[in-house]
Amino acid sequence: MVSGVYASEASDLNVAELQDAITEHNESFIHSLEAKKNEIVDTLNKFPEDEVLQEVKQYLNEKT
């Protein structure tokens, strides 16, 4: 039973639609995080080679 909803009303809820909406939101969020990570890596690539920057890039790539 869904909190605050009578059993007869709860049966009308489409659980699959709720799951799809959550999945779609999560996929969109993950895509935006990946885009931001790629933007950071591209920015780092513009700097001269440096040991610390290499470690940061390696860390970001391992977190994919």
mmJSON file of the N, C-alpha and C atoms, coordinates in Angstrom:
{"data_MODEL":{"atom_site":{
"group_PDB":["ATOM","ATOM","ATOM","ATOM","ATOM","ATOM","ATOM","ATOM","ATOM","ATOM","ATOM","ATOM","ATOM","ATOM","ATOM","ATOM","ATOM","ATOM","ATOM","ATOM","ATOM","ATOM","ATOM","ATOM","ATOM","ATOM","ATOM","ATOM","ATOM","ATOM","ATOM","ATOM","ATOM","ATOM","ATOM","ATOM","ATOM","ATOM","ATOM","ATOM","ATOM","ATOM","ATOM","ATOM","ATOM","ATOM","ATOM","ATOM","ATOM","ATOM","ATOM","ATOM","ATOM","ATOM","ATOM","ATOM","ATOM","ATOM","ATOM","ATOM","ATOM","ATOM","ATOM","ATOM","ATOM","ATOM","ATOM","ATOM","ATOM","ATOM","ATOM","ATOM","ATOM","ATOM","ATOM","ATOM","ATOM","ATOM","ATOM","ATOM","ATOM","ATOM","ATOM","ATOM","ATOM","ATOM","ATOM","ATOM","ATOM","ATOM","ATOM","ATOM","ATOM","ATOM","ATOM","ATOM","ATOM","ATOM","ATOM","ATOM","ATOM","ATOM","ATOM","ATOM","ATOM","ATOM","ATOM","ATOM","ATOM","ATOM","ATOM","ATOM","ATOM","ATOM","ATOM","ATOM","ATOM","ATOM","ATOM","ATOM","ATOM","ATOM","ATOM","ATOM","ATOM","ATOM","ATOM","ATOM","ATOM","ATOM","ATOM","ATOM","ATOM","ATOM","ATOM","ATOM","ATOM","ATOM","ATOM","ATOM","ATOM","ATOM","ATOM","ATOM","ATOM","ATOM","ATOM","ATOM","ATOM","ATOM","ATOM","ATOM","ATOM","ATOM","ATOM","ATOM","ATOM","ATOM","ATOM","ATOM","ATOM","ATOM","ATOM","ATOM","ATOM","ATOM","ATOM","ATOM","ATOM","ATOM","ATOM","ATOM","ATOM","ATOM","ATOM","ATOM","ATOM","ATOM","ATOM","ATOM","ATOM","ATOM","ATOM","ATOM","ATOM","ATOM","ATOM","ATOM","ATOM","ATOM","ATOM","ATOM"],
"id":[1,2,3,4,5,6,7,8,9,10,11,12,13,14,15,16,17,18,19,20,21,22,23,24,25,26,27,28,29,30,31,32,33,34,35,36,37,38,39,40,41,42,43,44,45,46,47,48,49,50,51,52,53,54,55,56,57,58,59,60,61,62,63,64,65,66,67,68,69,70,71,72,73,74,75,76,77,78,79,80,81,82,83,84,85,86,87,88,89,90,91,92,93,94,95,96,97,98,99,100,101,102,103,104,105,106,107,108,109,110,111,112,113,114,115,116,117,118,119,120,121,122,123,124,125,126,127,128,129,130,131,132,133,134,135,136,137,138,139,140,141,142,143,144,145,146,147,148,149,150,151,152,153,154,155,156,157,158,159,160,161,162,163,164,165,166,167,168,169,170,171,172,173,174,175,176,177,178,179,180,181,182,183,184,185,186,187,188,189,190,191,192],
"type_symbol":["N","C","C","N","C","C","N","C","C","N","C","C","N","C","C","N","C","C","N","C","C","N","C","C","N","C","C","N","C","C","N","C","C","N","C","C","N","C","C","N","C","C","N","C","C","N","C","C","N","C","C","N","C","C","N","C","C","N","C","C","N","C","C","N","C","C","N","C","C","N","C","C","N","C","C","N","C","C","N","C","C","N","C","C","N","C","C","N","C","C","N","C","C","N","C","C","N","C","C","N","C","C","N","C","C","N","C","C","N","C","C","N","C","C","N","C","C","N","C","C","N","C","C","N","C","C","N","C","C","N","C","C","N","C","C","N","C","C","N","C","C","N","C","C","N","C","C","N","C","C","N","C","C","N","C","C","N","C","C","N","C","C","N","C","C","N","C","C","N","C","C","N","C","C","N","C","C","N","C","C","N","C","C","N","C","C","N","C","C","N","C","C"],
"label_atom_id":["N","CA","C","N","CA","C","N","CA","C","N","CA","C","N","CA","C","N","CA","C","N","CA","C","N","CA","C","N","CA","C","N","CA","C","N","CA","C","N","CA","C","N","CA","C","N","CA","C","N","CA","C","N","CA","C","N","CA","C","N","CA","C","N","CA","C","N","CA","C","N","CA","C","N","CA","C","N","CA","C","N","CA","C","N","CA","C","N","CA","C","N","CA","C","N","CA","C","N","CA","C","N","CA","C","N","CA","C","N","CA","C","N","CA","C","N","CA","C","N","CA","C","N","CA","C","N","CA","C","N","CA","C","N","CA","C","N","CA","C","N","CA","C","N","CA","C","N","CA","C","N","CA","C","N","CA","C","N","CA","C","N","CA","C","N","CA","C","N","CA","C","N","CA","C","N","CA","C","N","CA","C","N","CA","C","N","CA","C","N","CA","C","N","CA","C","N","CA","C","N","CA","C","N","CA","C","N","CA","C","N","CA","C","N","CA","C","N","CA","C","N","CA","C"],
"label_alt_id":[null,null,null,null,null,null,null,null,null,null,null,null,null,null,null,null,null,null,null,null,null,null,null,null,null,null,null,null,null,null,null,null,null,null,null,null,null,null,null,null,null,null,null,null,null,null,null,null,null,null,null,null,null,null,null,null,null,null,null,null,null,null,null,null,null,null,null,null,null,null,null,null,null,null,null,null,null,null,null,null,null,null,null,null,null,null,null,null,null,null,null,null,null,null,null,null,null,null,null,null,null,null,null,null,null,null,null,null,null,null,null,null,null,null,null,null,null,null,null,null,null,null,null,null,null,null,null,null,null,null,null,null,null,null,null,null,null,null,null,null,null,null,null,null,null,null,null,null,null,null,null,null,null,null,null,null,null,null,null,null,null,null,null,null,null,null,null,null,null,null,null,null,null,null,null,null,null,null,null,null,null,null,null,null,null,null,null,null,null,null,null,null],
"label_comp_id":["MET","MET","MET","VAL","VAL","VAL","SER","SER","SER","GLY","GLY","GLY","VAL","VAL","VAL","TYR","TYR","TYR","ALA","ALA","ALA","SER","SER","SER","GLU","GLU","GLU","ALA","ALA","ALA","SER","SER","SER","ASP","ASP","ASP","LEU","LEU","LEU","ASN","ASN","ASN","VAL","VAL","VAL","ALA","ALA","ALA","GLU","GLU","GLU","LEU","LEU","LEU","GLN","GLN","GLN","ASP","ASP","ASP","ALA","ALA","ALA","ILE","ILE","ILE","THR","THR","THR","GLU","GLU","GLU","HIS","HIS","HIS","ASN","ASN","ASN","GLU","GLU","GLU","SER","SER","SER","PHE","PHE","PHE","ILE","ILE","ILE","HIS","HIS","HIS","SER","SER","SER","LEU","LEU","LEU","GLU","GLU","GLU","ALA","ALA","ALA","LYS","LYS","LYS","LYS","LYS","LYS","ASN","ASN","ASN","GLU","GLU","GLU","ILE","ILE","ILE","VAL","VAL","VAL","ASP","ASP","ASP","THR","THR","THR","LEU","LEU","LEU","ASN","ASN","ASN","LYS","LYS","LYS","PHE","PHE","PHE","PRO","PRO","PRO","GLU","GLU","GLU","ASP","ASP","ASP","GLU","GLU","GLU","VAL","VAL","VAL","LEU","LEU","LEU","GLN","GLN","GLN","GLU","GLU","GLU","VAL","VAL","VAL","LYS","LYS","LYS","GLN","GLN","GLN","TYR","TYR","TYR","LEU","LEU","LEU","ASN","ASN","ASN","GLU","GLU","GLU","LYS","LYS","LYS","THR","THR","THR"],
"label_asym_id":["A","A","A","A","A","A","A","A","A","A","A","A","A","A","A","A","A","A","A","A","A","A","A","A","A","A","A","A","A","A","A","A","A","A","A","A","A","A","A","A","A","A","A","A","A","A","A","A","A","A","A","A","A","A","A","A","A","A","A","A","A","A","A","A","A","A","A","A","A","A","A","A","A","A","A","A","A","A","A","A","A","A","A","A","A","A","A","A","A","A","A","A","A","A","A","A","A","A","A","A","A","A","A","A","A","A","A","A","A","A","A","A","A","A","A","A","A","A","A","A","A","A","A","A","A","A","A","A","A","A","A","A","A","A","A","A","A","A","A","A","A","A","A","A","A","A","A","A","A","A","A","A","A","A","A","A","A","A","A","A","A","A","A","A","A","A","A","A","A","A","A","A","A","A","A","A","A","A","A","A","A","A","A","A","A","A","A","A","A","A","A","A"],
"label_entity_id":["1","1","1","1","1","1","1","1","1","1","1","1","1","1","1","1","1","1","1","1","1","1","1","1","1","1","1","1","1","1","1","1","1","1","1","1","1","1","1","1","1","1","1","1","1","1","1","1","1","1","1","1","1","1","1","1","1","1","1","1","1","1","1","1","1","1","1","1","1","1","1","1","1","1","1","1","1","1","1","1","1","1","1","1","1","1","1","1","1","1","1","1","1","1","1","1","1","1","1","1","1","1","1","1","1","1","1","1","1","1","1","1","1","1","1","1","1","1","1","1","1","1","1","1","1","1","1","1","1","1","1","1","1","1","1","1","1","1","1","1","1","1","1","1","1","1","1","1","1","1","1","1","1","1","1","1","1","1","1","1","1","1","1","1","1","1","1","1","1","1","1","1","1","1","1","1","1","1","1","1","1","1","1","1","1","1","1","1","1","1","1","1"],
"label_seq_id":[1,1,1,2,2,2,3,3,3,4,4,4,5,5,5,6,6,6,7,7,7,8,8,8,9,9,9,10,10,10,11,11,11,12,12,12,13,13,13,14,14,14,15,15,15,16,16,16,17,17,17,18,18,18,19,19,19,20,20,20,21,21,21,22,22,22,23,23,23,24,24,24,25,25,25,26,26,26,27,27,27,28,28,28,29,29,29,30,30,30,31,31,31,32,32,32,33,33,33,34,34,34,35,35,35,36,36,36,37,37,37,38,38,38,39,39,39,40,40,40,41,41,41,42,42,42,43,43,43,44,44,44,45,45,45,46,46,46,47,47,47,48,48,48,49,49,49,50,50,50,51,51,51,52,52,52,53,53,53,54,54,54,55,55,55,56,56,56,57,57,57,58,58,58,59,59,59,60,60,60,61,61,61,62,62,62,63,63,63,64,64,64],
"pdbx_PDB_ins_code":[null,null,null,null,null,null,null,null,null,null,null,null,null,null,null,null,null,null,null,null,null,null,null,null,null,null,null,null,null,null,null,null,null,null,null,null,null,null,null,null,null,null,null,null,null,null,null,null,null,null,null,null,null,null,null,null,null,null,null,null,null,null,null,null,null,null,null,null,null,null,null,null,null,null,null,null,null,null,null,null,null,null,null,null,null,null,null,null,null,null,null,null,null,null,null,null,null,null,null,null,null,null,null,null,null,null,null,null,null,null,null,null,null,null,null,null,null,null,null,null,null,null,null,null,null,null,null,null,null,null,null,null,null,null,null,null,null,null,null,null,null,null,null,null,null,null,null,null,null,null,null,null,null,null,null,null,null,null,null,null,null,null,null,null,null,null,null,null,null,null,null,null,null,null,null,null,null,null,null,null,null,null,null,null,null,null,null,null,null,null,null,null],
"Cartn_x":[0.837,0.0,0.875,0.5,1.201,0.702,1.602,1.238,0.244,-0.83,-1.829,-2.758,-2.692,-3.537,-4.26,-5.557,-6.327,-5.92,-6.087,-5.676,-6.328,-7.59,-8.273,-7.643,-7.193,-6.541,-5.124,-4.454,-3.087,-3.033,-4.077,-4.079,-4.166,-4.626,-4.717,-3.369,-2.439,-1.131,-0.369,0.271,1.029,2.492,2.903,4.256,5.278,4.982,5.914,6.184,5.151,5.333,6.204,6.008,6.829,8.288,8.514,9.874,10.52,9.771,10.293,10.687,9.859,10.155,11.422,11.572,12.771,14.005,13.901,15.025,15.418,14.425,14.693,15.398,14.931,15.551,16.989,17.234,18.579,19.51,19.023,19.847,20.216,19.265,19.526,20.565,20.45,21.387,22.781,22.875,24.169,24.793,23.981,24.491,25.059,24.376,24.87,26.169,26.299,27.551,28.695,28.426,29.449,29.884,28.934,29.254,30.133,29.814,30.604,32.014,32.123,33.435,34.259,33.651,34.354,34.801,33.978,34.33,35.561,35.604,36.744,38.004,37.893,39.056,39.549,38.637,39.039,39.775,39.299,39.962,41.354,41.46,42.766,43.733,43.22,44.066,44.67,44.099,44.612,45.848,46.071,47.219,48.449,49.637,50.855,50.853,51.576,51.661,52.273,51.643,52.086,51.722,52.566,52.325,51.014,50.726,49.498,48.274,48.331,47.203,47.006,48.079,47.97,47.269,47.588,46.937,45.444,45.1,43.682,42.945,43.534,42.897,42.743,43.771,43.697,42.577,42.478,41.429,40.042,39.843,38.543,38.212,39.197,38.949,38.625,39.226,38.945,37.549,36.994,35.682,34.539,34.832,33.794,32.941],
"Cartn_y":[-1.188,0.0,1.242,2.175,3.448,4.318,4.956,5.782,6.863,6.952,7.991,7.694,6.513,6.147,4.855,4.84,3.63,2.534,1.299,0.157,0.197,0.585,0.627,1.68,2.794,3.829,3.403,2.703,2.269,1.32,0.512,-0.422,0.328,1.567,2.366,2.975,3.021,3.59,2.656,3.219,2.417,2.426,1.361,1.263,1.308,0.697,0.682,2.098,2.929,4.318,5.081,4.845,5.5,5.062,3.769,3.266,3.847,3.943,4.52,5.983,6.729,8.142,8.297,7.453,7.508,7.138,6.082,5.645,6.743,7.359,8.421,9.595,9.959,11.062,10.712,9.495,9.066,9.05,8.552,8.514,9.927,10.837,12.23,12.836,12.548,13.071,12.511,11.21,10.571,11.158,11.382,11.965,13.364,14.163,15.515,15.466,14.487,14.336,13.929,13.009,12.588,13.757,14.572,15.736,16.712,16.921,17.825,17.273,15.955,15.32,15.501,15.288,15.454,16.896,17.834,19.249,19.554,18.99,19.192,18.579,17.361,16.698,17.513,18.025,18.847,20.102,20.713,21.903,21.543,20.418,19.989,19.704,19.205,18.891,20.15,21.305,22.56,23.06,22.553,22.977,22.159,22.726,21.956,20.677,19.672,18.406,18.642,18.109,18.274,16.996,16.571,15.317,15.36,16.47,16.588,16.533,17.245,17.216,15.817,15.104,13.734,12.849,13.055,12.276,12.599,13.87,14.269,13.626,13.696,13.085,11.577,10.943,9.498,9.177,9.98,9.777,9.897,10.937,11.142,9.99,9.498,8.391,7.099,6.901,5.688,5.738,6.909,7.07,6.949,6.681,6.577,5.35],
"Cartn_z":[0.0,0.0,0.0,-0.81,-0.871,0.27,0.948,2.103,1.701,2.439,2.204,1.04,0.484,-0.652,-0.292,-0.531,-0.269,-1.253,-0.844,-1.662,-3.041,-3.119,-4.418,-5.327,-4.74,-5.538,-5.924,-5.021,-5.285,-6.47,-6.633,-7.763,-9.085,-9.06,-10.273,-10.66,-9.728,-10.029,-10.964,-11.946,-12.885,-12.457,-11.787,-11.255,-12.38,-13.5,-14.631,-15.125,-15.179,-15.611,-14.629,-13.335,-12.32,-12.454,-12.656,-12.823,-14.075,-15.162,-16.403,-16.203,-15.489,-15.241,-14.41,-13.408,-12.562,-13.375,-14.182,-15.013,-15.998,-16.63,-17.594,-16.918,-15.727,-14.984,-14.639,-14.153,-13.772,-14.983,-16.118,-17.326,-17.771,-17.68,-18.045,-17.112,-15.828,-14.837,-15.079,-15.349,-15.61,-16.872,-17.899,-19.14,-18.885,-18.071,-17.789,-16.985,-16.084,-15.337,-16.253,-17.184,-18.139,-19.016,-19.44,-20.271,-19.494,-18.223,-17.387,-17.191,-16.947,-16.791,-18.054,-19.226,-20.493,-20.699,-20.275,-20.366,-19.498,-18.314,-17.406,-18.002,-18.536,-19.145,-20.344,-21.169,-22.319,-21.861,-20.795,-20.245,-19.74,-19.044,-18.549,-19.693,-20.802,-21.953,-22.588,-22.313,-22.869,-22.117,-20.911,-20.114,-20.5,-20.251,-20.514,-19.678,-20.169,-19.453,-18.077,-17.073,-15.704,-14.966,-14.065,-13.341,-12.557,-11.914,-11.12,-12.034,-13.16,-14.095,-14.661,-14.921,-15.407,-14.379,-13.103,-12.047,-11.97,-12.136,-12.107,-13.282,-14.48,-15.656,-15.475,-14.937,-14.697,-13.711,-12.649,-11.644,-12.286,-13.103,-13.755,-14.695,-15.421,-16.339,-15.604,-14.446,-13.652,-13.031,-12.829,-12.203,-13.189,-14.442,-15.465,-15.215],
"occupancy":[1.0,1.0,1.0,1.0,1.0,1.0,1.0,1.0,1.0,1.0,1.0,1.0,1.0,1.0,1.0,1.0,1.0,1.0,1.0,1.0,1.0,1.0,1.0,1.0,1.0,1.0,1.0,1.0,1.0,1.0,1.0,1.0,1.0,1.0,1.0,1.0,1.0,1.0,1.0,1.0,1.0,1.0,1.0,1.0,1.0,1.0,1.0,1.0,1.0,1.0,1.0,1.0,1.0,1.0,1.0,1.0,1.0,1.0,1.0,1.0,1.0,1.0,1.0,1.0,1.0,1.0,1.0,1.0,1.0,1.0,1.0,1.0,1.0,1.0,1.0,1.0,1.0,1.0,1.0,1.0,1.0,1.0,1.0,1.0,1.0,1.0,1.0,1.0,1.0,1.0,1.0,1.0,1.0,1.0,1.0,1.0,1.0,1.0,1.0,1.0,1.0,1.0,1.0,1.0,1.0,1.0,1.0,1.0,1.0,1.0,1.0,1.0,1.0,1.0,1.0,1.0,1.0,1.0,1.0,1.0,1.0,1.0,1.0,1.0,1.0,1.0,1.0,1.0,1.0,1.0,1.0,1.0,1.0,1.0,1.0,1.0,1.0,1.0,1.0,1.0,1.0,1.0,1.0,1.0,1.0,1.0,1.0,1.0,1.0,1.0,1.0,1.0,1.0,1.0,1.0,1.0,1.0,1.0,1.0,1.0,1.0,1.0,1.0,1.0,1.0,1.0,1.0,1.0,1.0,1.0,1.0,1.0,1.0,1.0,1.0,1.0,1.0,1.0,1.0,1.0,1.0,1.0,1.0,1.0,1.0,1.0,1.0,1.0,1.0,1.0,1.0,1.0],
"B_iso_or_equiv":[0.0,0.0,0.0,0.0,0.0,0.0,0.0,0.0,0.0,0.0,0.0,0.0,0.0,0.0,0.0,0.0,0.0,0.0,0.0,0.0,0.0,0.0,0.0,0.0,0.0,0.0,0.0,0.0,0.0,0.0,0.0,0.0,0.0,0.0,0.0,0.0,0.0,0.0,0.0,0.0,0.0,0.0,0.0,0.0,0.0,0.0,0.0,0.0,0.0,0.0,0.0,0.0,0.0,0.0,0.0,0.0,0.0,0.0,0.0,0.0,0.0,0.0,0.0,0.0,0.0,0.0,0.0,0.0,0.0,0.0,0.0,0.0,0.0,0.0,0.0,0.0,0.0,0.0,0.0,0.0,0.0,0.0,0.0,0.0,0.0,0.0,0.0,0.0,0.0,0.0,0.0,0.0,0.0,0.0,0.0,0.0,0.0,0.0,0.0,0.0,0.0,0.0,0.0,0.0,0.0,0.0,0.0,0.0,0.0,0.0,0.0,0.0,0.0,0.0,0.0,0.0,0.0,0.0,0.0,0.0,0.0,0.0,0.0,0.0,0.0,0.0,0.0,0.0,0.0,0.0,0.0,0.0,0.0,0.0,0.0,0.0,0.0,0.0,0.0,0.0,0.0,0.0,0.0,0.0,0.0,0.0,0.0,0.0,0.0,0.0,0.0,0.0,0.0,0.0,0.0,0.0,0.0,0.0,0.0,0.0,0.0,0.0,0.0,0.0,0.0,0.0,0.0,0.0,0.0,0.0,0.0,0.0,0.0,0.0,0.0,0.0,0.0,0.0,0.0,0.0,0.0,0.0,0.0,0.0,0.0,0.0,0.0,0.0,0.0,0.0,0.0,0.0],
"pdbx_formal_charge":[null,null,null,null,null,null,null,null,null,null,null,null,null,null,null,null,null,null,null,null,null,null,null,null,null,null,null,null,null,null,null,null,null,null,null,null,null,null,null,null,null,null,null,null,null,null,null,null,null,null,null,null,null,null,null,null,null,null,null,null,null,null,null,null,null,null,null,null,null,null,null,null,null,null,null,null,null,null,null,null,null,null,null,null,null,null,null,null,null,null,null,null,null,null,null,null,null,null,null,null,null,null,null,null,null,null,null,null,null,null,null,null,null,null,null,null,null,null,null,null,null,null,null,null,null,null,null,null,null,null,null,null,null,null,null,null,null,null,null,null,null,null,null,null,null,null,null,null,null,null,null,null,null,null,null,null,null,null,null,null,null,null,null,null,null,null,null,null,null,null,null,null,null,null,null,null,null,null,null,null,null,null,null,null,null,null,null,null,null,null,null,null],
"auth_seq_id":[1,1,1,2,2,2,3,3,3,4,4,4,5,5,5,6,6,6,7,7,7,8,8,8,9,9,9,10,10,10,11,11,11,12,12,12,13,13,13,14,14,14,15,15,15,16,16,16,17,17,17,18,18,18,19,19,19,20,20,20,21,21,21,22,22,22,23,23,23,24,24,24,25,25,25,26,26,26,27,27,27,28,28,28,29,29,29,30,30,30,31,31,31,32,32,32,33,33,33,34,34,34,35,35,35,36,36,36,37,37,37,38,38,38,39,39,39,40,40,40,41,41,41,42,42,42,43,43,43,44,44,44,45,45,45,46,46,46,47,47,47,48,48,48,49,49,49,50,50,50,51,51,51,52,52,52,53,53,53,54,54,54,55,55,55,56,56,56,57,57,57,58,58,58,59,59,59,60,60,60,61,61,61,62,62,62,63,63,63,64,64,64],
"auth_comp_id":["MET","MET","MET","VAL","VAL","VAL","SER","SER","SER","GLY","GLY","GLY","VAL","VAL","VAL","TYR","TYR","TYR","ALA","ALA","ALA","SER","SER","SER","GLU","GLU","GLU","ALA","ALA","ALA","SER","SER","SER","ASP","ASP","ASP","LEU","LEU","LEU","ASN","ASN","ASN","VAL","VAL","VAL","ALA","ALA","ALA","GLU","GLU","GLU","LEU","LEU","LEU","GLN","GLN","GLN","ASP","ASP","ASP","ALA","ALA","ALA","ILE","ILE","ILE","THR","THR","THR","GLU","GLU","GLU","HIS","HIS","HIS","ASN","ASN","ASN","GLU","GLU","GLU","SER","SER","SER","PHE","PHE","PHE","ILE","ILE","ILE","HIS","HIS","HIS","SER","SER","SER","LEU","LEU","LEU","GLU","GLU","GLU","ALA","ALA","ALA","LYS","LYS","LYS","LYS","LYS","LYS","ASN","ASN","ASN","GLU","GLU","GLU","ILE","ILE","ILE","VAL","VAL","VAL","ASP","ASP","ASP","THR","THR","THR","LEU","LEU","LEU","ASN","ASN","ASN","LYS","LYS","LYS","PHE","PHE","PHE","PRO","PRO","PRO","GLU","GLU","GLU","ASP","ASP","ASP","GLU","GLU","GLU","VAL","VAL","VAL","LEU","LEU","LEU","GLN","GLN","GLN","GLU","GLU","GLU","VAL","VAL","VAL","LYS","LYS","LYS","GLN","GLN","GLN","TYR","TYR","TYR","LEU","LEU","LEU","ASN","ASN","ASN","GLU","GLU","GLU","LYS","LYS","LYS","THR","THR","THR"],
"auth_asym_id":["A","A","A","A","A","A","A","A","A","A","A","A","A","A","A","A","A","A","A","A","A","A","A","A","A","A","A","A","A","A","A","A","A","A","A","A","A","A","A","A","A","A","A","A","A","A","A","A","A","A","A","A","A","A","A","A","A","A","A","A","A","A","A","A","A","A","A","A","A","A","A","A","A","A","A","A","A","A","A","A","A","A","A","A","A","A","A","A","A","A","A","A","A","A","A","A","A","A","A","A","A","A","A","A","A","A","A","A","A","A","A","A","A","A","A","A","A","A","A","A","A","A","A","A","A","A","A","A","A","A","A","A","A","A","A","A","A","A","A","A","A","A","A","A","A","A","A","A","A","A","A","A","A","A","A","A","A","A","A","A","A","A","A","A","A","A","A","A","A","A","A","A","A","A","A","A","A","A","A","A","A","A","A","A","A","A","A","A","A","A","A","A"],
"auth_atom_id":["N","CA","C","N","CA","C","N","CA","C","N","CA","C","N","CA","C","N","CA","C","N","CA","C","N","CA","C","N","CA","C","N","CA","C","N","CA","C","N","CA","C","N","CA","C","N","CA","C","N","CA","C","N","CA","C","N","CA","C","N","CA","C","N","CA","C","N","CA","C","N","CA","C","N","CA","C","N","CA","C","N","CA","C","N","CA","C","N","CA","C","N","CA","C","N","CA","C","N","CA","C","N","CA","C","N","CA","C","N","CA","C","N","CA","C","N","CA","C","N","CA","C","N","CA","C","N","CA","C","N","CA","C","N","CA","C","N","CA","C","N","CA","C","N","CA","C","N","CA","C","N","CA","C","N","CA","C","N","CA","C","N","CA","C","N","CA","C","N","CA","C","N","CA","C","N","CA","C","N","CA","C","N","CA","C","N","CA","C","N","CA","C","N","CA","C","N","CA","C","N","CA","C","N","CA","C","N","CA","C","N","CA","C","N","CA","C","N","CA","C","N","CA","C"],
"pdbx_PDB_model_num":[1,1,1,1,1,1,1,1,1,1,1,1,1,1,1,1,1,1,1,1,1,1,1,1,1,1,1,1,1,1,1,1,1,1,1,1,1,1,1,1,1,1,1,1,1,1,1,1,1,1,1,1,1,1,1,1,1,1,1,1,1,1,1,1,1,1,1,1,1,1,1,1,1,1,1,1,1,1,1,1,1,1,1,1,1,1,1,1,1,1,1,1,1,1,1,1,1,1,1,1,1,1,1,1,1,1,1,1,1,1,1,1,1,1,1,1,1,1,1,1,1,1,1,1,1,1,1,1,1,1,1,1,1,1,1,1,1,1,1,1,1,1,1,1,1,1,1,1,1,1,1,1,1,1,1,1,1,1,1,1,1,1,1,1,1,1,1,1,1,1,1,1,1,1,1,1,1,1,1,1,1,1,1,1,1,1,1,1,1,1,1,1]
}}}
